[in-house]
Coordinates of C-alpha atoms in Angstrom, one line a residue:
M956 CA -18.7 -13.5 0.4
K957 CA -14.9 -14.1 0.3
P958 CA -13.5 -16.4 2.0
P959 CA -11.3 -16.0 4.8
I960 CA -7.5 -16.2 3.9
A961 CA -6.7 -19.1 6.5
L962 CA -9.0 -20.9 4.4
L963 CA -7.4 -19.2 1.3
L964 CA -4.1 -20.6 2.8
A965 CA -5.9 -24.5 3.6
M966 CA -7.0 -24.8 -0.2
L967 CA -3.6 -23.4 -1.6
L968 CA -2.1 -25.8 0.4
A969 CA -4.4 -29.3 0.2
G970 CA -3.1 -30.1 -3.1
S971 CA 0.2 -30.9 -1.5
A972 CA -1.0 -32.9 1.5
G973 CA 0.7 -36.3 -0.2
A974 CA 3.3 -34.7 -0.9
R975 CA 3.9 -33.6 2.9
A976 CA 3.2 -37.0 4.2
A977 CA 5.4 -38.4 1.5
G978 CA 8.4 -36.5 3.1
R979 CA 8.4 -33.2 1.4
P980 CA 11.2 -31.6 1.3
D981 CA 12.4 -28.5 3.2
L982 CA 11.8 -24.5 1.8
T983 CA 15.2 -23.6 0.6
V984 CA 15.8 -19.7 1.3
C985 CA 19.1 -17.8 0.7
L986 CA 19.6 -15.3 3.5
Q987 CA 22.6 -13.1 4.0
T988 CA 25.4 -13.3 6.3
R989 CA 25.8 -10.0 7.6
N990 CA 22.7 -8.2 7.1
P991 CA 21.6 -7.0 11.1
P992 CA 18.7 -7.1 11.8
L993 CA 17.8 -8.9 8.9
S994 CA 19.8 -12.0 8.6
F995 CA 22.7 -12.7 10.4
R996 CA 25.1 -15.3 12.2
T997 CA 27.1 -14.3 15.5
D998 CA 29.1 -17.7 16.9
D999 CA 27.1 -19.8 14.4
K1000 CA 24.3 -18.6 15.8
P1001 CA 21.3 -17.2 13.2
A1002 CA 19.0 -14.3 14.1
G1003 CA 17.3 -11.8 12.5
F1004 CA 13.4 -10.4 11.0
D1005 CA 14.0 -12.5 7.5
L1006 CA 14.8 -15.8 9.3
A1007 CA 11.8 -15.8 11.6
L1008 CA 9.8 -15.0 8.5
S1009 CA 11.3 -17.7 6.5
R1010 CA 10.4 -20.1 9.8
A1011 CA 6.9 -18.9 10.2
I1012 CA 6.1 -19.1 6.3
A1013 CA 8.2 -22.5 6.5
D1014 CA 5.8 -23.3 9.4
R1015 CA 2.6 -22.7 7.4
L1016 CA 3.9 -24.4 4.5
D1017 CA 4.5 -27.5 6.7
R1018 CA 8.1 -27.6 5.5
G1019 CA 11.3 -27.9 7.2
L1020 CA 13.4 -24.8 6.6
Q1021 CA 17.0 -24.9 5.2
I1022 CA 19.5 -21.7 5.0
Q1023 CA 21.5 -21.0 2.3
W1024 CA 23.9 -18.3 3.3
F1025 CA 25.6 -15.7 1.3
V1026 CA 27.4 -12.5 1.2
S1027 CA 26.8 -10.0 -1.0
R1028 CA 30.1 -8.9 -2.9
D1029 CA 31.4 -5.6 -1.3
D1030 CA 33.0 -3.9 -4.5
P1031 CA 32.2 -1.7 -7.4
D1032 CA 31.3 -4.5 -10.0
A1033 CA 29.0 -6.2 -7.6
N1034 CA 25.7 -6.7 -8.6
P1035 CA 23.3 -7.9 -6.3
A1036 CA 20.4 -8.5 -8.5
K1037 CA 22.3 -10.6 -10.6
E1038 CA 23.9 -12.6 -7.9
A1039 CA 20.4 -13.2 -6.1
N1040 CA 19.2 -14.3 -9.8
A1041 CA 22.7 -16.7 -10.2
L1042 CA 21.8 -18.0 -6.5
L1043 CA 18.4 -19.0 -7.6
S1044 CA 19.1 -20.0 -11.1
D1045 CA 22.0 -22.6 -9.8
G1046 CA 20.0 -24.0 -7.6
H1047 CA 21.1 -23.0 -4.1
C1048 CA 17.5 -22.0 -3.3
Q1049 CA 14.0 -22.0 -4.0
L1050 CA 13.5 -17.9 -2.3
V1051 CA 15.9 -14.8 -2.4
A1052 CA 14.6 -12.7 0.6
E1053 CA 15.4 -8.9 1.2
Y1054 CA 14.6 -8.2 -2.8
P1055 CA 13.3 -5.0 -4.0
L1056 CA 10.2 -5.1 -5.7
T1057 CA 10.9 -2.5 -8.3
A1058 CA 10.4 -2.9 -12.1
G1059 CA 14.0 -2.7 -12.7
A1060 CA 14.8 -4.8 -10.4
L1061 CA 12.6 -7.9 -11.7
A1062 CA 13.2 -6.9 -16.0
R1063 CA 15.0 -9.8 -17.4
P1064 CA 18.6 -9.0 -17.2
L1065 CA 20.2 -7.2 -20.1
S1066 CA 23.3 -9.9 -20.1
P1067 CA 22.0 -13.9 -20.1
T1068 CA 25.0 -14.7 -17.4
G1069 CA 26.0 -13.4 -14.1
K1070 CA 28.3 -14.5 -11.0
L1071 CA 27.8 -16.0 -8.2
P1072 CA 28.3 -14.1 -4.7
P1073 CA 30.4 -16.0 -1.8
F1074 CA 28.2 -18.5 -0.2
D1075 CA 28.7 -21.1 2.0
G1076 CA 29.8 -24.5 1.0
A1077 CA 30.9 -22.8 -2.2
K1078 CA 34.2 -24.5 -4.5
P1079 CA 36.9 -22.3 -5.8
D1080 CA 35.7 -22.5 -9.0
D1081 CA 32.3 -21.3 -7.7
R1082 CA 34.5 -18.0 -8.1
K1083 CA 34.9 -17.8 -11.6
R1084 CA 31.6 -19.7 -13.5
W1085 CA 29.1 -17.7 -14.8
V1086 CA 25.4 -18.7 -14.1
K1087 CA 23.0 -18.9 -16.5
L1088 CA 20.1 -16.3 -15.4
G1089 CA 16.1 -17.2 -15.4
A1090 CA 13.5 -14.9 -15.2
L1091 CA 12.1 -14.0 -11.5
M1092 CA 9.1 -13.7 -10.0
P1093 CA 8.3 -11.8 -6.6
T1094 CA 5.9 -12.6 -3.6
Q1095 CA 3.7 -9.5 -1.9
P1096 CA 6.2 -7.4 -0.2
Y1097 CA 6.2 -8.1 3.4
R1098 CA 8.3 -4.7 4.5
F1099 CA 8.9 -1.0 3.5
D1100 CA 12.9 -0.3 3.4
T1101 CA 13.2 3.8 3.4
L1102 CA 15.5 6.2 5.2
T1103 CA 15.5 8.4 7.8
V1104 CA 17.4 11.4 10.1
V1105 CA 19.4 10.5 12.8
L1106 CA 20.4 13.8 15.0
G1107 CA 23.2 14.3 17.0
K1108 CA 23.3 15.0 20.5
S1109 CA 23.5 18.5 20.2
H1110 CA 20.6 18.6 17.9
A1111 CA 18.7 16.3 19.4
D1112 CA 15.4 18.7 19.9
R1113 CA 15.5 20.2 16.3
P1114 CA 12.4 19.2 14.7
V1115 CA 12.8 18.0 11.5
R1116 CA 10.0 16.9 9.2
K1117 CA 11.6 18.0 6.0
L1118 CA 15.2 17.7 4.7
A1119 CA 15.4 21.4 4.7
D1120 CA 15.1 21.6 8.0
L1121 CA 18.7 20.2 8.2
D1122 CA 19.9 23.0 6.6
G1123 CA 23.2 24.5 8.1
L1124 CA 23.8 21.5 9.5
R1125 CA 27.0 19.2 8.8
I1126 CA 25.2 16.3 7.3
G1127 CA 26.7 13.1 6.6
V1128 CA 25.9 10.4 3.7
Q1129 CA 27.1 7.2 2.8
T1130 CA 28.8 7.2 -0.3
A1131 CA 27.2 6.2 -3.8
T1132 CA 23.6 5.4 -1.6
L1133 CA 20.0 6.5 -2.4
A1134 CA 20.8 9.1 0.3
D1135 CA 23.8 10.5 -1.3
A1136 CA 22.0 10.9 -4.4
I1137 CA 19.2 12.8 -2.8
A1138 CA 21.3 14.7 -0.4
M1139 CA 23.2 16.4 -3.1
R1140 CA 20.0 17.1 -5.5
Y1141 CA 17.5 18.0 -2.5
D1142 CA 16.1 21.1 -3.7
G1143 CA 18.1 21.9 -6.3
G1144 CA 21.3 21.5 -4.2
L1145 CA 20.3 23.6 -1.6
L1146 CA 22.2 20.9 1.3
A1147 CA 25.0 19.8 -1.5
N1148 CA 27.9 22.3 0.5
R1149 CA 26.7 20.8 4.1
I1150 CA 27.3 16.8 3.0
V1151 CA 30.0 15.0 4.2
H1152 CA 30.9 12.0 2.8
L1153 CA 31.7 8.6 4.7
P1154 CA 32.0 5.1 3.2
D1155 CA 29.4 3.0 5.6
S1156 CA 27.2 3.7 8.0
R1157 CA 29.4 2.9 10.9
A1158 CA 31.3 5.6 10.1
L1159 CA 28.2 7.7 10.1
F1160 CA 27.2 6.5 13.6
A1161 CA 30.8 7.1 15.2
K1162 CA 31.2 10.6 13.8
L1163 CA 27.6 11.0 14.9
R1164 CA 28.5 10.2 18.4
A1165 CA 31.9 11.8 18.7
G1166 CA 30.4 15.7 17.7
E1167 CA 32.2 15.5 14.0
I1168 CA 28.9 15.5 12.2
D1169 CA 25.5 17.0 12.9
A1170 CA 22.7 14.6 11.3
A1171 CA 23.1 11.6 9.2
F1172 CA 20.8 11.1 6.6
V1173 CA 20.7 6.7 6.2
D1174 CA 18.4 4.1 5.6
M1175 CA 16.1 3.1 8.6
R1176 CA 17.7 -0.2 8.6
A1177 CA 21.1 0.9 9.4
V1178 CA 20.2 3.0 12.5
D1179 CA 18.8 -0.6 13.6
A1180 CA 21.7 -2.3 12.7
W1181 CA 23.7 0.2 14.5
R1182 CA 21.2 0.0 17.7
L1183 CA 21.4 -3.5 17.4
H1184 CA 25.1 -3.6 18.9
N1185 CA 26.1 -0.4 20.1
G1186 CA 22.6 1.3 21.2
T1187 CA 21.5 4.8 20.6
D1188 CA 23.7 6.5 23.5
G1189 CA 24.6 10.3 22.0
L1190 CA 22.0 10.0 19.1
A1191 CA 18.5 11.4 18.5
L1192 CA 16.0 9.6 16.5
S1193 CA 14.2 12.6 14.1
G1194 CA 11.1 10.3 13.0
Y1195 CA 11.8 11.7 9.7
A1196 CA 10.8 8.9 6.6
H1197 CA 11.7 10.0 3.6
S1198 CA 9.0 9.0 0.7
L1199 CA 11.4 7.3 -1.3
G1200 CA 11.7 4.2 -0.7
F1201 CA 11.6 0.3 -1.7
N1202 CA 9.1 -2.9 -1.1
M1203 CA 11.2 -5.7 0.1
G1204 CA 9.9 -9.4 -0.5
F1205 CA 11.3 -12.9 -1.7
V1206 CA 12.2 -13.9 -4.9
G1207 CA 12.1 -17.2 -6.9
L1208 CA 12.4 -18.2 -10.5
A1209 CA 9.2 -18.0 -13.1
G1210 CA 9.4 -21.8 -12.9
S1211 CA 8.5 -21.7 -9.2
A1212 CA 4.7 -19.8 -9.7
T1213 CA 3.6 -23.0 -7.3
L1214 CA 5.4 -22.1 -4.3
I1215 CA 5.2 -18.1 -4.8
R1216 CA 1.5 -17.9 -4.4
Q1217 CA 1.8 -20.8 -1.3
V1218 CA 4.1 -18.2 0.0
D1219 CA 1.7 -15.0 -1.1
A1220 CA -1.0 -17.0 1.3
A1221 CA 0.9 -17.5 4.1
L1222 CA 2.4 -13.8 4.2
A1223 CA -1.3 -13.1 3.9
D1224 CA -2.1 -14.7 6.7
L1225 CA 0.8 -13.9 9.1
K1226 CA -0.3 -9.8 7.6
A1227 CA -3.8 -10.5 8.3
H1228 CA -2.8 -12.1 12.0
D1229 CA -0.8 -9.1 12.3
A1230 CA 2.6 -11.2 12.8
L1231 CA 5.1 -9.2 11.0
A1232 CA 4.7 -5.6 13.5
P1233 CA 5.6 -8.3 16.5
M1234 CA 8.4 -10.0 14.6
A1235 CA 10.0 -7.1 13.7
Q1236 CA 10.5 -5.8 17.2
Q1237 CA 11.9 -9.1 18.6
A1238 CA 14.3 -8.6 15.7
G1239 CA 15.3 -5.3 16.8
L1240 CA 13.8 -4.1 13.4
T1241 CA 11.6 -1.1 12.4
Y1242 CA 8.7 -2.0 10.6
I1243 CA 6.8 -0.4 8.3
P1244 CA 4.5 -1.9 5.8
P1245 CA 4.6 -2.2 2.2
R1246 CA 3.1 0.5 0.2
S1247 CA 0.6 -0.2 -2.9
P1248 CA 1.6 -1.1 -6.1
D1249 CA 3.6 -4.0 -4.9
V1250 CA 6.1 -3.6 -7.6
L1251 CA 7.3 0.1 -7.4
P1252 CA 7.9 2.0 -10.2
D1253 CA 12.1 2.4 -10.4
V1254 CA 13.2 5.9 -9.0
H1255 CA 13.4 9.0 -11.3
L1256 CA 16.2 11.6 -11.4
A1257 CA 13.5 14.4 -10.8
A1258 CA 12.0 12.7 -7.4
L1259 CA 15.2 13.0 -5.9
Q1260 CA 14.5 16.5 -5.4
G1261 CA 11.9 16.9 -3.0
D1262 CA 10.9 15.1 0.6

């Protein structure tokens, strides 16, 4: 008979009891500053699902929590995977949240160095420095990130069971995203002539609300972010979810294997107590459980043509 998860957690943490008694250092987690409802700050008040989850894990590890806030660079040369690795390799945190658990994202970087993203406490020289990158190790995933369809008010009653149901509508997508790639290739280009490219999700929802497009094919997380600050007036959630997506988890350096195992035990305990969905609801995040396997294969072009 397998021991219960709570006992497994206790066994994993038992060996560190002496260190805690001696003043165990805080758990340090890197979170994005402007990524609602996952992590964000308003008037220096931090909030979001990833912040709540990090606190819950730190509590289960009997540690304090320190957050290193950073901003993903919004430019064509930005590489979020390398930026996360650089933050870890330069010692700014032990874990980075919201990391896509795919084979490619976890592979050793092709180039040995990377640049840091803007982060709290950065010095002018940090923008120029190249950081030697390390090997990454993921935790188990804690949620699944996928795409959905949002309809404008005039099409609120339209059933959407597959993307083909949008044929004939003006469909907004954010440029250079997974949604863009799928929409342009879907069913051999069925929707390509109906696609309206927009620079960001805010523009998508604004034009949808104004009736300038009929539907938006967008990340579920972006819907939650808009709803958090603007409500859903003029928008209708279709309930559609695309099959492609990413398991999201924490990532650390391979040298932190002991910590990764402890975090895995804490996550398993939270899942066993059904704590993640209520935590997400409190933060305004639509919670979708992770899918098997924990580390998903990279997306191939052929998969972009379906639902």
